[in-house]
Tab-separated table of C-alpha atoms and ligand atoms in Angstrom:
chain	number	residue	atom	x	y	z
A	1	MET	CA	-51.327	-47.806	23.754
A	2	THR	CA	-49.043	-45.090	22.405
A	3	SER	CA	-47.135	-42.763	24.689
A	4	THR	CA	-47.228	-38.960	24.450
A	5	VAL	CA	-43.713	-39.023	22.991
A	6	ASP	CA	-44.891	-41.406	20.257
A	7	ASN	CA	-47.811	-39.113	19.486
A	8	ILE	CA	-45.544	-36.083	19.286
A	9	LEU	CA	-43.165	-37.987	16.971
A	10	LEU	CA	-46.075	-39.105	14.787
A	11	ALA	CA	-47.350	-35.546	14.519
A	12	TYR	CA	-43.819	-34.337	13.788
A	13	PHE	CA	-43.223	-36.811	10.960
A	14	GLY	CA	-46.729	-36.201	9.648
A	15	LEU	CA	-46.001	-32.480	9.390
A	16	LEU	CA	-42.599	-33.231	7.835
A	17	ALA	CA	-44.291	-35.384	5.194
A	18	ILE	CA	-46.745	-32.584	4.356
A	19	ALA	CA	-43.922	-30.018	4.270
A	20	SER	CA	-41.782	-32.125	1.925
A	21	TYR	CA	-44.812	-32.829	-0.258
A	22	VAL	CA	-45.437	-29.096	-0.561
A	23	ALA	CA	-41.729	-28.434	-1.198
A	24	TYR	CA	-41.525	-30.954	-4.062
A	25	ALA	CA	-44.831	-30.080	-5.724
A	26	THR	CA	-44.336	-28.284	-9.039
A	27	ASP	CA	-46.408	-27.121	-11.965
A	28	PRO	CA	-46.681	-29.601	-14.847
A	29	THR	CA	-44.096	-29.072	-17.556
A	30	GLN	CA	-45.443	-27.242	-20.577
A	31	LEU	CA	-45.953	-29.432	-23.635
A	32	GLN	CA	-46.493	-26.637	-26.113
A	33	ASP	CA	-45.252	-23.070	-26.443
A	34	PHE	CA	-48.212	-21.657	-24.533
A	35	CYS	CA	-51.626	-22.563	-23.170
A	36	VAL	CA	-53.559	-19.309	-22.744
A	37	GLY	CA	-56.314	-19.587	-20.159
A	38	ILE	CA	-59.945	-18.982	-21.123
A	39	ASN	CA	-62.902	-18.218	-18.872
A	40	ASP	CA	-65.466	-20.201	-20.814
A	41	PRO	CA	-64.329	-23.823	-21.196
A	42	LYS	CA	-67.257	-24.484	-23.519
A	43	ALA	CA	-66.024	-21.964	-26.086
A	44	GLU	CA	-62.797	-23.809	-26.861
A	45	LEU	CA	-60.967	-26.577	-25.065
A	46	PHE	CA	-57.328	-27.563	-25.274
A	47	VAL	CA	-55.261	-29.691	-22.913
A	48	ASN	CA	-51.549	-29.416	-22.148
A	49	GLY	CA	-50.591	-32.316	-24.415
A	50	LEU	CA	-53.081	-34.612	-26.111
A	51	PHE	CA	-56.403	-36.093	-25.039
A	52	CYS	CA	-56.188	-39.669	-23.754
A	53	LYS	CA	-57.764	-42.453	-25.781
A	54	ASN	CA	-60.128	-44.690	-23.822
A	55	PRO	CA	-57.747	-47.325	-22.313
A	56	ALA	CA	-60.195	-50.064	-23.344
A	57	ASP	CA	-59.644	-49.084	-26.990
A	58	VAL	CA	-55.830	-48.879	-26.841
A	59	THR	CA	-53.918	-51.326	-29.068
A	60	PRO	CA	-50.234	-52.329	-29.348
A	61	GLU	CA	-50.054	-50.228	-32.547
A	62	ASP	CA	-50.678	-47.077	-30.477
A	63	PHE	CA	-47.146	-47.584	-29.117
A	64	LEU	CA	-45.569	-48.378	-32.486
A	65	PHE	CA	-43.842	-46.207	-35.113
A	66	LYS	CA	-42.483	-47.952	-38.181
A	67	GLY	CA	-39.799	-47.145	-40.711
A	68	LEU	CA	-37.135	-45.290	-38.755
A	69	ASP	CA	-34.576	-47.487	-40.564
A	70	ILE	CA	-35.500	-45.934	-43.934
A	71	PRO	CA	-33.056	-43.250	-45.180
A	72	ARG	CA	-34.797	-39.902	-45.717
A	73	ASN	CA	-34.424	-37.580	-48.695
A	74	THR	CA	-31.687	-34.995	-48.023
A	75	ASP	CA	-31.976	-33.288	-51.422
A	76	ASN	CA	-32.681	-29.819	-49.969
A	77	LYS	CA	-30.807	-26.548	-49.285
A	78	LEU	CA	-29.352	-27.752	-45.975
A	79	GLY	CA	-28.656	-31.326	-46.999
A	80	SER	CA	-30.341	-32.790	-43.929
A	81	ASN	CA	-33.662	-34.295	-42.964
A	82	VAL	CA	-35.059	-34.688	-39.444
A	83	THR	CA	-37.677	-37.356	-38.796
A	84	GLN	CA	-39.573	-36.649	-35.594
A	85	VAL	CA	-41.064	-39.431	-33.521
A	86	PHE	CA	-42.745	-37.169	-30.990
A	87	ALA	CA	-46.154	-37.630	-29.318
A	88	ALA	CA	-47.721	-36.113	-32.445
A	89	GLN	CA	-46.352	-38.988	-34.553
A	90	LEU	CA	-46.442	-41.730	-31.864
A	91	PRO	CA	-49.567	-41.153	-29.728
A	92	GLY	CA	-48.518	-43.761	-27.122
A	93	LEU	CA	-45.837	-41.286	-25.972
A	94	ASN	CA	-48.452	-38.867	-24.621
A	95	THR	CA	-47.698	-37.940	-20.953
A	96	LEU	CA	-44.561	-40.148	-20.863
A	97	GLY	CA	-41.932	-37.416	-21.229
A	98	VAL	CA	-39.701	-38.920	-23.933
A	99	ALA	CA	-39.401	-38.887	-27.731
A	100	VAL	CA	-36.940	-39.985	-30.414
A	101	GLY	CA	-35.995	-39.105	-33.966
A	102	ARG	CA	-33.708	-39.817	-36.889
A	103	ILE	CA	-31.446	-37.364	-38.706
A	104	ASP	CA	-30.095	-37.987	-42.216
A	105	TYR	CA	-27.220	-35.860	-43.513
A	106	ALA	CA	-26.001	-35.672	-47.089
A	107	PRO	CA	-22.210	-35.291	-47.462
A	108	TYR	CA	-21.537	-31.823	-45.930
A	109	GLY	CA	-25.199	-31.617	-44.954
A	110	LEU	CA	-26.077	-29.407	-41.973
A	111	ASN	CA	-28.626	-29.581	-39.176
A	112	PRO	CA	-28.480	-25.818	-38.570
A	113	PRO	CA	-28.208	-24.089	-35.159
A	114	HIS	CA	-31.442	-24.624	-33.233
A	115	THR	CA	-32.731	-25.246	-29.720
A	116	HIS	CA	-35.306	-27.526	-28.115
A	117	PRO	CA	-37.032	-25.360	-25.509
A	118	ARG	CA	-38.448	-28.331	-23.613
A	119	ALA	CA	-35.870	-31.130	-23.905
A	120	THR	CA	-32.346	-32.342	-23.475
A	121	GLU	CA	-31.200	-34.329	-26.531
A	122	VAL	CA	-28.980	-37.412	-26.659
A	123	LEU	CA	-27.556	-38.059	-30.143
A	124	THR	CA	-26.045	-41.363	-31.273
A	125	VAL	CA	-24.093	-41.519	-34.541
A	126	LEU	CA	-25.009	-44.643	-36.550
A	127	GLU	CA	-23.097	-43.775	-39.725
A	128	GLY	CA	-20.585	-41.128	-40.740
A	129	THR	CA	-18.691	-38.344	-39.026
A	130	LEU	CA	-20.297	-35.210	-37.599
A	131	PHE	CA	-18.886	-31.935	-36.376
A	132	ALA	CA	-21.304	-30.931	-33.606
A	133	GLY	CA	-21.488	-28.456	-30.779
A	134	PHE	CA	-23.614	-26.502	-28.359
A	135	VAL	CA	-23.289	-23.016	-26.908
A	136	THR	CA	-23.905	-22.115	-23.257
A	137	SER	CA	-26.357	-19.459	-22.141
A	138	ASN	CA	-24.818	-16.039	-21.384
A	139	LEU	CA	-22.002	-16.443	-18.865
A	140	PRO	CA	-21.721	-14.186	-15.787
A	141	SER	CA	-18.310	-13.126	-17.130
A	142	GLY	CA	-19.937	-12.217	-20.451
A	143	GLY	CA	-19.990	-14.172	-23.683
A	144	ASN	CA	-21.058	-17.725	-24.436
A	145	LYS	CA	-18.883	-20.821	-24.514
A	146	LEU	CA	-18.940	-23.231	-27.461
A	147	PHE	CA	-18.506	-26.951	-26.764
A	148	PRO	CA	-17.360	-28.273	-30.171
A	149	ILE	CA	-16.722	-31.954	-30.924
A	150	VAL	CA	-16.136	-34.374	-33.807
A	151	LEU	CA	-18.376	-37.442	-33.496
A	152	HIS	CA	-17.773	-40.815	-35.114
A	153	LYS	CA	-19.943	-43.895	-35.601
A	154	GLY	CA	-21.028	-45.211	-32.204
A	155	ASP	CA	-20.438	-41.933	-30.352
A	156	VAL	CA	-23.169	-40.613	-28.036
A	157	PHE	CA	-23.316	-36.880	-27.327
A	158	VAL	CA	-25.602	-34.762	-25.120
A	159	PHE	CA	-27.111	-31.386	-25.978
A	160	PRO	CA	-28.422	-29.893	-22.700
A	161	GLN	CA	-31.990	-28.570	-22.648
A	162	GLY	CA	-32.603	-25.243	-24.323
A	163	LEU	CA	-29.047	-24.667	-25.577
A	164	ILE	CA	-28.295	-23.766	-29.207
A	165	HIS	CA	-26.685	-26.721	-31.023
A	166	PHE	CA	-25.889	-28.001	-34.530
A	167	GLN	CA	-24.368	-30.901	-36.484
A	168	LEU	CA	-22.456	-30.789	-39.773
A	169	ASN	CA	-21.591	-33.906	-41.755
A	170	VAL	CA	-17.864	-33.477	-42.370
A	171	GLY	CA	-17.539	-36.816	-44.162
A	172	LYS	CA	-17.723	-37.610	-47.873
A	173	THR	CA	-20.519	-40.142	-47.311
A	174	PRO	CA	-24.072	-39.782	-45.932
A	175	ALA	CA	-24.362	-39.731	-42.127
A	176	VAL	CA	-27.178	-40.967	-39.896
A	177	ALA	CA	-27.949	-40.263	-36.243
A	178	VAL	CA	-30.733	-41.285	-33.893
A	179	VAL	CA	-31.765	-38.843	-31.213
A	180	ALA	CA	-33.613	-39.183	-27.918
A	181	PHE	CA	-35.385	-36.336	-26.093
A	182	SER	CA	-36.521	-35.768	-22.508
A	183	SER	CA	-39.949	-34.511	-23.601
A	184	GLN	CA	-42.808	-35.970	-25.624
A	185	SER	CA	-42.873	-32.603	-27.386
A	186	PRO	CA	-39.365	-31.071	-27.363
A	187	GLY	CA	-40.226	-28.160	-29.676
A	188	VAL	CA	-37.721	-26.811	-32.203
A	189	ILE	CA	-36.543	-23.227	-32.712
A	190	THR	CA	-34.287	-22.987	-35.769
A	191	ILE	CA	-32.349	-19.799	-35.103
A	192	ALA	CA	-31.993	-18.460	-38.654
A	193	ASN	CA	-35.599	-18.877	-39.722
A	194	ALA	CA	-37.005	-17.855	-36.329
A	195	ILE	CA	-35.059	-14.565	-36.615
A	196	PHE	CA	-35.090	-13.810	-40.361
A	197	GLY	CA	-38.156	-15.798	-41.412
A	198	ALA	CA	-40.616	-14.790	-38.653
A	199	LYS	CA	-44.104	-13.900	-39.879
A	200	PRO	CA	-44.846	-11.077	-39.665
A	201	PRO	CA	-41.168	-10.092	-39.985
A	202	ILE	CA	-39.231	-8.707	-37.002
A	203	SER	CA	-38.671	-5.006	-37.717
A	204	VAL	CA	-35.490	-4.123	-39.635
A	205	ASP	CA	-34.718	-1.529	-36.911
A	206	VAL	CA	-34.589	-4.318	-34.337
A	207	LEU	CA	-32.471	-6.724	-36.386
A	208	SER	CA	-29.998	-4.194	-37.843
A	209	LYS	CA	-29.133	-3.011	-34.331
A	210	ALA	CA	-29.098	-6.514	-32.829
A	211	PHE	CA	-26.820	-7.973	-35.525
A	212	GLN	CA	-24.770	-4.820	-36.259
A	213	LEU	CA	-25.772	-5.045	-39.936
A	214	ASP	CA	-26.962	-2.541	-42.487
A	215	ASP	CA	-30.736	-2.301	-43.105
A	216	VAL	CA	-30.148	-3.473	-46.693
A	217	VAL	CA	-28.492	-6.666	-45.491
A	218	ILE	CA	-31.320	-7.351	-43.044
A	219	LYS	CA	-33.946	-6.733	-45.752
A	220	HIS	CA	-32.077	-9.148	-48.017
A	221	LEU	CA	-31.905	-11.796	-45.265
A	222	GLU	CA	-35.619	-11.358	-44.551
A	223	SER	CA	-36.415	-11.818	-48.244
A	224	LEU	CA	-34.732	-15.234	-48.392
A	225	PHE	CA	-36.515	-18.537	-47.963
A	226	TRP	CA	-35.532	-20.140	-44.645
A	227	PRO	CA	-36.197	-23.861	-44.637
A	228	SER	CA	-37.788	-24.844	-41.367
A	229	THR	CA	-36.029	-27.858	-39.950
A	230	SER	CA	-38.800	-29.259	-37.842
B	301	NAG	C1	-37.499	-35.759	-45.773
B	301	NAG	O1	-37.643	-37.015	-46.372
B	301	NAG	C2	-38.994	-37.381	-46.657
B	301	NAG	C3	-39.021	-38.804	-47.143
B	301	NAG	O2	-37.841	-39.179	-47.792
B	301	NAG	C4	-39.559	-36.386	-47.650
B	301	NAG	O3	-40.903	-36.698	-47.911
B	301	NAG	C5	-39.462	-34.979	-47.092
B	301	NAG	O4	-39.889	-34.029	-48.037
B	301	NAG	C6	-38.015	-34.672	-46.698
B	301	NAG	N1	-37.955	-33.384	-46.019
B	301	NAG	C7	-37.095	-32.431	-46.394
B	301	NAG	C8	-37.116	-31.180	-45.566
B	301	NAG	O5	-36.314	-32.541	-47.314
């Protein structure tokens, strides 16, 4: 038989458990840029992520992606090539919160400034030498701090979630990196083409003021082709 004190303690810890459950409950992380609600689910149906395959039909191949050892073609304007192994390419990653990739860099090739809105990135250099860096969000004191670094074969470097970062191959030979992400769908915003290559274009009035540039320069930048480094 339990005493009154025991009952009070039980009730107390029960309430504590409920309170901590409530305190730690959060919304699910977004897996795409947006998921606009609709009133009629029959009209159109999307899920935050991908539909799940019937577990009875799942095979080992659903968890397999092949060929990440194969060098990619870097014969483009930037001299780099990003191979994504996200949930879209490796369906077994769905709901698991991680992804990987491979980046090939020609000599002096650049992975241009970009951010991953939904993931921290861990980069490991397999071959070559990279000049890399990330920039903080706006500091309370004003400005943004750059964290620059030269990375050699075997080095592992972290780009915190959402921050603008880049890598430049500063060697005379091709470079290769593998990257890991803390999301099955990290998303990529390449700064230059998001700003100057948006469709429809961001108004010249907005960009000339924002970048302290003449309208003519902005119009020229908006007329260029901006390769999207997905
Ligand atoms: C990346 O490499 C693949 C295979 O080598 C190629 O098909 C693709 O067009 C390349 N992408 C870019 C942006 O150069």
